[in-house]
Amino acid sequence: MKSIHIRTEIPGPRSRALMARREAAVPRGPHNAVPVFIAAADGATLEDVDGNRYLDFAGGIGCLNVGHQAPRVTAALRAQLEMHLHLCFAVTPYEGYVALAEKINSLTPGGFKKKTILLNTGAEAIENAVKIARAYTRRPAIVCFEDAFHGRTLLAMSLTSKTHPYKAGFEPFASDIYRIPFAYPYRGAPGSTAESFAHHLEDAFKRSVAPQSVAAVIAEPVLGEGGFIVPPRGYFAILQNICRKHGILFIADEVQSGIARTGRWFASEHFGIEPDLITMAKSLGGGMPVAAVTGRAEIMDAPGAGALGGTFCGHPLSCAAALAAIETIEKENLLARSADIGKQFEARARSWQTKWPLIGEVRGLGGMCAMELVRDPHTREPADTETREIARFCYEHGLILITAGTFNNVIRILVPLVVTDAQFAEGLDVLEAALAHAADLKPVAASAR
Ligand SMILES: Cc1ncc(COP(=O)(O)O)c(C=O)c1O
């Protein structure tokens, strides 16, 4: 039986009515990728208010690795509801927070003693990681990367690279931030290697900021919003060695790449590194908002008592959900499933690539997979309008997916890892039809874009 079932035009009448209310009541800042309102969700499917059923390859931007309504998560939430809701960890602690910290400490890479603080969002995790790094090193500067995304709060936005829509008009940014090119093999200089990409950091120490002023280098092991860019395997080990030489901390932002997305608990493991600090959020809560910073115990203890936290951080419901989500990943072998999804995607996408030059690059790590679309495989001109058109075609035909990339030309897959093989193939069939449709489109003149 097919999972996708479209029974009205898209968006349907109820979605259109709600969109009119949304436009009147909510500003345009919080954008909607898809103009349909969802009424119910289960596993890898969504049902809208008009009774249309979709396959969900976006997972709330990578927050549903364990699937919508994961049974362990909903059971844990019900049990927690019977006990207590908000208490505030800063007033009266509760076991769930500590149990989740212990669990995360055991799952993150690094054989050293670790500690974890809980926050609400990815951006908050970034803010706290930077505060902790500064408190420990007593240095001000942070080095970050082109094409990085770290969130929308002032400091996280300052660390983010892409100007539109994230930064333009929100100046001035936080200070003491230095940006270097990331290891982006598809768009790097021909012949670039892990070493030559990593050399940008040493260059920056001569050109922009003295290493003894740098508290931390922060990087996403696989760029998320930047377009699922996977650096060469040796890259982060070289970067971390350079950091160590200068007493600089290495922060891995695993908000999007963590919690089983890439076939490991954390993408850092693929690169054989043990970051000093790791940030995580998104799929940690199995659909509930919770984020964390985990790191070497002596670094995490640098800020004094009361210096970190927030009213709702580590909410009891979120802790219960996160522990259940982690158990789900363990019991349902979702690490192996993620690797398998990545292989299935790669096989299909590589076959499409032989047919359509629109597909410039197929890349990814496990279930964090993507295609970069270009108008011409030689010039690599980003195919942004085509990418947008593919996403539109997909949701109109029952597949919800999202795009990424500094140049808005990447189709990314963040499907819940509980998707069945049949569902995944059904979704990829829609994507294939969308590619065929886009390949037929006439090239859009630059002036018309
Ligand atoms: C790598 C990365 N860091 C930080 C963030 C910010 O997370 P949040 O939206 O929860 O603030 C995101 C969000 O997409 C992200 O992908």
Short mmCIF file of C-alpha atoms and ligand atoms in Angstrom, two decimals:
data_model
loop_
_atom_site.label_atom_id
_atom_site.label_comp_id
_atom_site.label_asym_id
_atom_site.label_seq_id
_atom_site.Cartn_x
_atom_site.Cartn_y
_atom_site.Cartn_z
CA MET A 1 0.00 0.00 0.00
CA LYS A 2 1.27 3.48 -0.87
CA SER A 3 1.94 5.92 1.95
CA ILE A 4 1.30 9.00 -0.15
CA HIS A 5 -2.33 9.88 -0.68
CA ILE A 6 -3.25 13.22 -2.26
CA ARG A 7 -6.98 13.89 -2.36
CA THR A 8 -7.20 17.69 -2.88
CA GLU A 9 -5.25 20.28 -4.76
CA ILE A 10 -2.15 21.30 -2.78
CA PRO A 11 -2.51 23.35 -0.65
CA GLY A 12 -6.06 22.20 0.04
CA PRO A 13 -8.90 24.53 1.09
CA ARG A 14 -8.37 24.13 4.85
CA SER A 15 -4.63 24.78 4.52
CA ARG A 16 -5.35 27.86 2.41
CA ALA A 17 -7.79 29.20 5.00
CA LEU A 18 -5.27 28.63 7.79
CA MET A 19 -2.54 30.27 5.70
CA ALA A 20 -4.68 33.38 5.38
CA ARG A 21 -5.02 33.47 9.20
CA ARG A 22 -1.29 32.79 9.56
CA GLU A 23 -0.41 35.68 7.26
CA ALA A 24 -2.63 38.05 9.20
CA ALA A 25 -1.39 36.98 12.63
CA VAL A 26 2.26 35.89 12.20
CA PRO A 27 5.06 37.92 10.61
CA ARG A 28 6.85 36.61 7.51
CA GLY A 29 10.16 36.13 9.40
CA PRO A 30 9.43 32.54 10.47
CA HIS A 31 9.14 31.18 6.92
CA ASN A 32 7.15 28.05 5.92
CA ALA A 33 8.90 25.80 3.38
CA VAL A 34 5.62 24.07 2.55
CA PRO A 35 2.20 25.81 2.54
CA VAL A 36 0.19 22.96 4.08
CA PHE A 37 -0.89 22.71 7.70
CA ILE A 38 -0.30 19.37 9.39
CA ALA A 39 -2.88 17.71 11.63
CA ALA A 40 -1.20 14.39 12.44
CA ALA A 41 2.12 12.60 12.06
CA ASP A 42 3.34 9.03 12.46
CA GLY A 43 6.73 7.47 11.72
CA ALA A 44 7.76 9.00 8.39
CA THR A 45 4.32 10.22 7.34
CA LEU A 46 2.37 13.43 7.80
CA GLU A 47 -1.33 14.10 7.30
CA ASP A 48 -2.56 17.59 6.54
CA VAL A 49 -5.77 19.30 7.60
CA ASP A 50 -7.37 18.41 4.24
CA GLY A 51 -6.72 14.68 4.67
CA ASN A 52 -3.72 14.49 2.30
CA ARG A 53 -0.96 12.11 3.37
CA TYR A 54 2.71 12.84 2.68
CA LEU A 55 6.03 11.15 3.15
CA ASP A 56 8.24 13.30 5.33
CA PHE A 57 11.88 13.52 4.18
CA ALA A 58 12.50 16.68 6.23
CA GLY A 59 11.75 15.41 9.75
CA GLY A 60 11.19 18.92 11.11
CA ILE A 61 14.73 19.75 9.87
CA GLY A 62 16.37 16.63 11.19
CA CYS A 63 14.61 16.51 14.56
CA LEU A 64 12.74 13.24 14.02
CA ASN A 65 15.48 10.66 13.54
CA VAL A 66 13.39 8.30 15.70
CA GLY A 67 10.23 9.13 13.73
CA HIS A 68 7.05 11.01 14.57
CA GLN A 69 5.24 9.73 17.65
CA ALA A 70 7.96 7.20 18.47
CA PRO A 71 6.16 4.87 20.92
CA ARG A 72 8.88 4.96 23.61
CA VAL A 73 8.95 8.76 23.44
CA THR A 74 5.19 9.22 23.75
CA ALA A 75 5.04 6.64 26.59
CA ALA A 76 7.84 8.42 28.46
CA LEU A 77 6.07 11.75 28.01
CA ARG A 78 2.80 10.32 29.38
CA ALA A 79 4.61 8.87 32.39
CA GLN A 80 6.41 12.16 33.07
CA LEU A 81 3.10 14.07 32.83
CA GLU A 82 1.87 12.08 35.82
CA MET A 83 4.89 13.10 37.91
CA HIS A 84 5.72 16.77 37.42
CA LEU A 85 6.25 19.38 34.75
CA HIS A 86 8.46 22.41 35.17
CA LEU A 87 10.47 22.74 38.35
CA CYS A 88 13.58 24.63 37.14
CA PHE A 89 16.84 22.76 37.54
CA ALA A 90 18.31 25.96 39.02
CA VAL A 91 15.87 25.72 41.93
CA THR A 92 15.07 22.08 42.69
CA PRO A 93 16.93 19.45 40.62
CA TYR A 94 15.36 16.23 39.33
CA GLU A 95 16.82 12.92 38.21
CA GLY A 96 15.86 13.14 34.49
CA TYR A 97 18.35 15.96 33.86
CA VAL A 98 21.20 14.06 35.52
CA ALA A 99 20.29 10.76 33.83
CA LEU A 100 20.29 12.44 30.41
CA ALA A 101 23.64 14.14 31.10
CA GLU A 102 25.12 10.78 32.16
CA LYS A 103 23.80 9.10 29.02
CA ILE A 104 25.12 11.80 26.69
CA ASN A 105 28.51 11.71 28.45
CA SER A 106 28.70 8.00 27.70
CA LEU A 107 27.70 8.36 24.02
CA THR A 108 29.90 11.26 22.92
CA PRO A 109 33.35 10.57 21.49
CA GLY A 110 36.30 10.87 23.89
CA GLY A 111 37.59 8.53 26.57
CA PHE A 112 38.09 11.41 29.04
CA LYS A 113 35.78 12.48 31.88
CA LYS A 114 32.91 14.57 30.51
CA LYS A 115 30.10 16.76 31.79
CA THR A 116 26.93 18.00 30.05
CA ILE A 117 24.63 20.99 30.41
CA LEU A 118 21.15 21.04 28.91
CA LEU A 119 19.63 23.93 26.97
CA ASN A 120 16.52 24.46 24.88
CA THR A 121 17.76 25.11 21.33
CA GLY A 122 20.74 24.63 19.06
CA ALA A 123 21.53 28.34 19.08
CA GLU A 124 21.52 28.33 22.88
CA ALA A 125 23.93 25.40 22.86
CA ILE A 126 26.27 27.38 20.60
CA GLU A 127 26.07 30.46 22.83
CA ASN A 128 26.93 28.35 25.86
CA ALA A 129 29.76 26.46 24.17
CA VAL A 130 31.39 29.79 23.31
CA LYS A 131 30.90 31.11 26.85
CA ILE A 132 32.45 27.97 28.29
CA ALA A 133 35.39 28.06 25.87
CA ARG A 134 36.06 31.71 26.71
CA ALA A 135 35.80 31.10 30.45
CA TYR A 136 38.22 28.16 30.27
CA THR A 137 40.85 29.67 27.97
CA ARG A 138 40.39 33.29 29.10
CA ARG A 139 40.71 34.23 25.44
CA PRO A 140 38.18 36.19 23.36
CA ALA A 141 38.34 35.08 19.72
CA ILE A 142 36.39 32.38 17.90
CA VAL A 143 37.29 31.03 14.47
CA CYS A 144 34.36 29.80 12.37
CA PHE A 145 33.79 28.85 8.74
CA GLU A 146 32.32 30.05 5.49
CA ASP A 147 29.04 28.26 4.70
CA ALA A 148 28.51 27.45 8.40
CA PHE A 149 25.15 27.77 10.14
CA HIS A 150 24.99 28.01 13.91
CA GLY A 151 21.61 29.62 14.61
CA ARG A 152 19.73 32.90 14.74
CA THR A 153 20.51 34.48 18.13
CA LEU A 154 23.01 37.34 18.05
CA LEU A 155 26.18 35.34 18.71
CA ALA A 156 25.03 32.26 16.76
CA MET A 157 24.00 34.48 13.83
CA SER A 158 27.38 36.20 13.97
CA LEU A 159 29.03 32.78 13.64
CA THR A 160 26.69 31.89 10.77
CA SER A 161 27.98 32.57 7.27
CA LYS A 162 25.09 33.03 4.85
CA THR A 163 24.01 36.66 4.51
CA HIS A 164 20.45 36.26 3.17
CA PRO A 165 18.18 35.62 4.91
CA TYR A 166 20.12 35.11 8.14
CA LYS A 167 22.28 38.21 8.63
CA ALA A 168 21.42 41.04 6.28
CA GLY A 169 19.90 43.94 8.17
CA PHE A 170 20.79 42.61 11.63
CA GLU A 171 24.18 44.29 11.97
CA PRO A 172 26.22 44.94 14.07
CA PHE A 173 27.35 41.42 14.83
CA ALA A 174 29.15 40.05 17.88
CA SER A 175 32.85 40.84 17.86
CA ASP A 176 36.02 38.70 17.96
CA ILE A 177 34.77 36.32 15.28
CA TYR A 178 37.07 35.29 12.42
CA ARG A 179 35.90 33.27 9.41
CA ILE A 180 37.95 30.97 7.20
CA PRO A 181 36.98 28.83 4.17
CA PHE A 182 35.56 25.38 4.93
CA ALA A 183 36.71 22.18 3.23
CA TYR A 184 34.16 22.18 0.39
CA PRO A 185 35.72 19.77 -2.12
CA TYR A 186 33.14 20.37 -4.90
CA ARG A 187 33.78 24.12 -4.93
CA GLY A 188 37.36 24.22 -3.62
CA ALA A 189 40.42 24.85 -5.78
CA PRO A 190 41.15 21.81 -7.97
CA GLY A 191 43.55 19.43 -6.25
CA SER A 192 42.60 20.66 -2.76
CA THR A 193 43.38 18.19 0.01
CA ALA A 194 42.62 17.88 3.71
CA GLU A 195 45.99 19.55 4.35
CA SER A 196 45.45 22.45 1.97
CA PHE A 197 41.97 23.12 3.34
CA ALA A 198 43.25 22.98 6.93
CA HIS A 199 46.05 25.38 6.01
CA HIS A 200 43.48 28.22 5.99
CA LEU A 201 43.54 28.07 9.79
CA GLU A 202 47.30 28.63 10.00
CA ASP A 203 46.95 31.37 7.42
CA ALA A 204 44.34 33.10 9.58
CA PHE A 205 46.82 33.14 12.47
CA LYS A 206 49.05 35.33 10.32
CA ARG A 207 46.42 37.35 8.48
CA SER A 208 43.55 37.90 10.92
CA VAL A 209 44.00 36.85 14.53
CA ALA A 210 46.90 35.75 16.74
CA PRO A 211 46.47 32.14 17.87
CA GLN A 212 47.04 33.10 21.51
CA SER A 213 43.86 35.23 21.27
CA VAL A 214 41.72 32.34 20.02
CA ALA A 215 39.51 30.49 22.51
CA ALA A 216 38.01 28.01 20.06
CA VAL A 217 37.51 26.87 16.52
CA ILE A 218 33.89 25.88 15.89
CA ALA A 219 32.88 23.64 12.99
CA GLU A 220 30.03 21.43 11.87
CA PRO A 221 31.58 18.04 11.00
CA VAL A 222 29.15 17.92 8.07
CA LEU A 223 27.72 21.31 7.11
CA GLY A 224 23.95 21.29 7.57
CA GLU A 225 22.27 24.42 6.19
CA GLY A 226 25.47 24.98 4.18
CA GLY A 227 24.55 22.02 1.97
CA PHE A 228 25.60 18.74 3.61
CA ILE A 229 29.23 19.29 2.72
CA VAL A 230 31.50 16.45 3.83
CA PRO A 231 35.18 17.36 4.26
CA PRO A 232 37.98 14.92 3.42
CA ARG A 233 38.39 12.34 6.20
CA GLY A 234 41.72 13.67 7.53
CA TYR A 235 40.58 17.29 7.72
CA PHE A 236 39.38 17.62 11.31
CA ALA A 237 42.29 15.67 12.78
CA ILE A 238 44.65 18.18 11.17
CA LEU A 239 42.55 21.11 12.39
CA GLN A 240 42.42 19.73 15.90
CA ASN A 241 46.18 19.17 15.96
CA ILE A 242 46.74 22.79 14.95
CA CYS A 243 44.33 23.85 17.71
CA ARG A 244 46.11 21.73 20.32
CA LYS A 245 49.48 23.23 19.37
CA HIS A 246 48.11 26.66 20.28
CA GLY A 247 45.93 25.77 23.30
CA ILE A 248 42.77 26.40 21.27
CA LEU A 249 39.62 24.34 21.94
CA PHE A 250 37.83 22.52 19.13
CA ILE A 251 34.02 22.71 19.26
CA ALA A 252 32.04 20.32 17.04
CA ASP A 253 28.57 21.67 16.28
CA GLU A 254 26.60 18.44 15.89
CA VAL A 255 23.18 20.05 16.16
CA GLN A 256 22.20 18.68 12.74
CA SER A 257 24.76 15.89 12.19
CA GLY A 258 24.45 14.28 15.64
CA ILE A 259 22.17 11.68 17.26
CA ALA A 260 22.47 8.91 14.65
CA ARG A 261 21.92 11.09 11.57
CA THR A 262 25.13 9.98 9.87
CA GLY A 263 25.15 6.33 10.97
CA ARG A 264 27.15 7.09 14.13
CA TRP A 265 25.98 8.81 17.28
CA PHE A 266 28.05 11.80 16.23
CA ALA A 267 29.57 12.62 12.84
CA SER A 268 32.87 13.47 14.58
CA GLU A 269 33.39 9.72 14.94
CA HIS A 270 33.71 9.34 11.15
CA PHE A 271 36.68 11.69 11.29
CA GLY A 272 38.33 9.98 14.27
CA ILE A 273 38.30 13.12 16.41
CA GLU A 274 37.44 13.78 20.04
CA PRO A 275 36.18 17.38 20.20
CA ASP A 276 36.77 19.32 23.42
CA LEU A 277 33.13 20.45 23.31
CA ILE A 278 30.17 19.11 21.32
CA THR A 279 26.84 20.87 20.80
CA MET A 280 23.69 18.91 19.97
CA ALA A 281 19.94 19.54 19.72
CA LYS A 282 17.36 18.63 17.04
CA SER A 283 16.89 14.82 17.18
CA LEU A 284 18.13 14.60 20.78
CA GLY A 285 14.60 15.14 22.09
CA GLY A 286 12.76 12.77 19.73
CA GLY A 287 10.42 15.65 18.87
CA MET A 288 10.74 17.69 22.08
CA PRO A 289 12.94 20.78 22.40
CA VAL A 290 16.20 20.05 24.18
CA ALA A 291 19.85 20.82 23.44
CA ALA A 292 23.13 20.08 25.13
CA VAL A 293 26.78 21.02 25.39
CA THR A 294 29.07 18.18 26.36
CA GLY A 295 32.78 18.45 26.95
CA ARG A 296 35.84 17.67 28.95
CA ALA A 297 34.89 17.97 32.62
CA GLU A 298 37.57 20.53 33.47
CA ILE A 299 36.48 22.77 30.59
CA MET A 300 32.78 22.44 31.40
CA ASP A 301 33.49 23.41 35.02
CA ALA A 302 35.25 26.66 34.08
CA PRO A 303 32.19 28.95 34.40
CA GLY A 304 31.21 29.51 38.04
CA ALA A 305 28.03 28.38 39.79
CA GLY A 306 25.01 30.22 38.35
CA ALA A 307 26.88 31.35 35.23
CA LEU A 308 25.09 28.89 32.93
CA GLY A 309 21.51 27.73 32.52
CA GLY A 310 18.08 29.25 31.97
CA THR A 311 14.56 28.91 33.31
CA PHE A 312 13.35 26.08 31.07
CA CYS A 313 16.70 24.41 30.27
CA GLY A 314 16.51 20.62 30.56
CA HIS A 315 12.73 20.61 30.99
CA PRO A 316 11.55 17.36 32.63
CA LEU A 317 9.40 16.41 29.62
CA SER A 318 12.31 16.98 27.24
CA CYS A 319 14.67 14.90 29.40
CA ALA A 320 12.18 12.02 29.52
CA ALA A 321 11.68 12.23 25.74
CA ALA A 322 15.42 12.39 25.03
CA LEU A 323 16.19 9.33 27.17
CA ALA A 324 13.43 7.45 25.34
CA ALA A 325 14.68 8.66 21.94
CA ILE A 326 18.20 7.43 22.74
CA GLU A 327 16.78 4.07 23.86
CA THR A 328 14.84 3.89 20.59
CA ILE A 329 18.00 4.43 18.56
CA GLU A 330 19.76 1.69 20.55
CA LYS A 331 16.93 -0.85 20.50
CA GLU A 332 15.89 -0.30 16.89
CA ASN A 333 19.45 -0.27 15.51
CA LEU A 334 18.97 3.11 13.92
CA LEU A 335 22.70 3.70 13.50
CA ALA A 336 22.87 0.79 11.05
CA ARG A 337 19.58 1.90 9.51
CA SER A 338 21.00 5.37 8.85
CA ALA A 339 24.00 3.88 7.02
CA ASP A 340 21.63 1.71 5.00
CA ILE A 341 19.43 4.67 4.02
CA GLY A 342 22.56 6.49 2.87
CA LYS A 343 23.51 3.56 0.62
CA GLN A 344 20.01 3.34 -0.88
CA PHE A 345 19.98 7.06 -1.59
CA GLU A 346 23.45 7.01 -3.12
CA ALA A 347 22.58 4.14 -5.47
CA ARG A 348 19.45 5.91 -6.76
CA ALA A 349 21.05 9.36 -6.96
CA ARG A 350 24.11 8.11 -8.81
CA SER A 351 21.87 6.47 -11.41
CA TRP A 352 20.03 9.80 -11.82
CA GLN A 353 23.36 11.57 -12.17
CA THR A 354 24.21 9.50 -15.26
CA LYS A 355 20.92 10.71 -16.81
CA TRP A 356 20.75 14.33 -15.73
CA PRO A 357 23.75 16.70 -15.73
CA LEU A 358 21.65 18.85 -13.37
CA ILE A 359 23.01 16.67 -10.56
CA GLY A 360 26.46 18.12 -9.96
CA GLU A 361 27.36 16.12 -6.88
CA VAL A 362 25.85 13.32 -4.80
CA ARG A 363 27.25 13.36 -1.27
CA GLY A 364 26.58 12.67 2.36
CA LEU A 365 27.38 10.56 5.38
CA GLY A 366 24.87 7.80 6.18
CA GLY A 367 21.33 9.13 6.31
CA MET A 368 22.53 12.74 6.00
CA CYS A 369 22.51 12.77 2.21
CA ALA A 370 22.15 15.34 -0.52
CA MET A 371 22.53 16.34 -4.15
CA GLU A 372 24.00 19.64 -5.31
CA LEU A 373 22.25 20.84 -8.47
CA VAL A 374 24.01 22.85 -11.18
CA ARG A 375 23.01 24.27 -14.57
CA ASP A 376 26.24 23.13 -16.15
CA PRO A 377 28.54 20.43 -14.78
CA HIS A 378 31.60 22.35 -15.99
CA THR A 379 30.86 25.87 -14.73
CA ARG A 380 28.95 24.45 -11.74
CA GLU A 381 26.55 27.40 -11.86
CA PRO A 382 24.13 26.78 -8.99
CA ALA A 383 20.66 25.67 -10.15
CA ASP A 384 18.71 27.54 -7.49
CA THR A 385 15.37 28.06 -9.26
CA GLU A 386 15.39 24.44 -10.43
CA THR A 387 16.04 23.30 -6.83
CA ARG A 388 13.11 25.35 -5.57
CA GLU A 389 10.93 23.95 -8.36
CA ILE A 390 11.88 20.37 -7.44
CA ALA A 391 10.94 20.96 -3.80
CA ARG A 392 7.59 22.42 -4.93
CA PHE A 393 6.92 19.53 -7.34
CA CYS A 394 7.71 17.09 -4.53
CA TYR A 395 5.28 18.50 -1.98
CA GLU A 396 2.56 18.82 -4.58
CA HIS A 397 3.08 15.09 -5.23
CA GLY A 398 3.19 14.05 -1.60
CA LEU A 399 6.87 14.24 -0.64
CA ILE A 400 8.01 16.86 1.83
CA LEU A 401 11.69 17.69 1.57
CA ILE A 402 13.79 20.77 2.10
CA THR A 403 16.66 22.47 0.36
CA ALA A 404 19.97 23.82 1.65
CA GLY A 405 23.21 25.44 0.54
CA THR A 406 24.72 28.88 0.48
CA PHE A 407 23.61 29.01 -3.17
CA ASN A 408 20.17 27.45 -2.47
CA ASN A 409 20.89 24.58 -4.83
CA VAL A 410 21.04 21.50 -2.61
CA ILE A 411 18.31 18.91 -2.04
CA ARG A 412 18.84 17.37 1.37
CA ILE A 413 17.38 14.23 2.90
CA LEU A 414 16.61 14.15 6.63
CA VAL A 415 14.08 11.35 6.55
CA PRO A 416 13.11 9.76 9.88
CA LEU A 417 15.35 6.70 10.21
CA VAL A 418 12.30 4.52 10.94
CA VAL A 419 11.14 4.97 7.33
CA THR A 420 10.48 1.57 5.73
CA ASP A 421 12.31 0.51 2.56
CA ALA A 422 9.02 0.70 0.65
CA GLN A 423 8.32 4.22 1.92
CA PHE A 424 11.84 5.39 1.14
CA ALA A 425 11.62 4.01 -2.41
CA GLU A 426 8.18 5.62 -2.84
CA GLY A 427 9.57 8.99 -1.80
CA LEU A 428 12.59 8.64 -4.07
CA ASP A 429 10.21 7.85 -6.96
CA VAL A 430 8.60 11.26 -6.41
CA LEU A 431 12.02 12.91 -6.29
CA GLU A 432 12.95 11.16 -9.52
CA ALA A 433 9.79 12.47 -11.20
CA ALA A 434 10.62 15.96 -9.90
CA LEU A 435 14.12 15.75 -11.38
CA ALA A 436 12.71 14.63 -14.73
CA HIS A 437 10.29 17.57 -14.57
CA ALA A 438 13.12 20.04 -13.72
CA ALA A 439 15.40 18.64 -16.42
CA ASP A 440 12.66 19.48 -18.94
CA LEU A 441 12.45 23.08 -17.77
CA LYS A 442 13.96 25.70 -20.02
CA PRO A 443 17.04 27.36 -18.43
CA VAL A 444 15.96 30.49 -16.63
CA ALA A 445 17.72 33.65 -17.80
CA ALA A 446 19.84 35.26 -15.11
CA SER A 447 17.91 38.54 -15.50
CA ALA A 448 14.61 36.74 -14.86
CA ARG A 449 15.80 35.25 -11.58
C1 LIG B 1 24.53 22.96 12.78
C2 LIG B 1 23.48 23.81 13.44
N1 LIG B 1 23.80 24.53 14.52
C3 LIG B 1 22.90 25.28 15.16
C4 LIG B 1 21.59 25.34 14.72
C5 LIG B 1 20.59 26.19 15.46
O1 LIG B 1 19.66 25.38 16.09
P1 LIG B 1 18.25 25.98 16.58
O2 LIG B 1 17.46 26.26 15.34
O3 LIG B 1 17.67 24.88 17.41
O4 LIG B 1 18.56 27.20 17.35
C6 LIG B 1 21.21 24.59 13.61
C7 LIG B 1 19.82 24.66 13.10
O5 LIG B 1 19.52 24.27 11.99
C8 LIG B 1 22.18 23.81 12.94
O6 LIG B 1 21.86 23.08 11.86
#
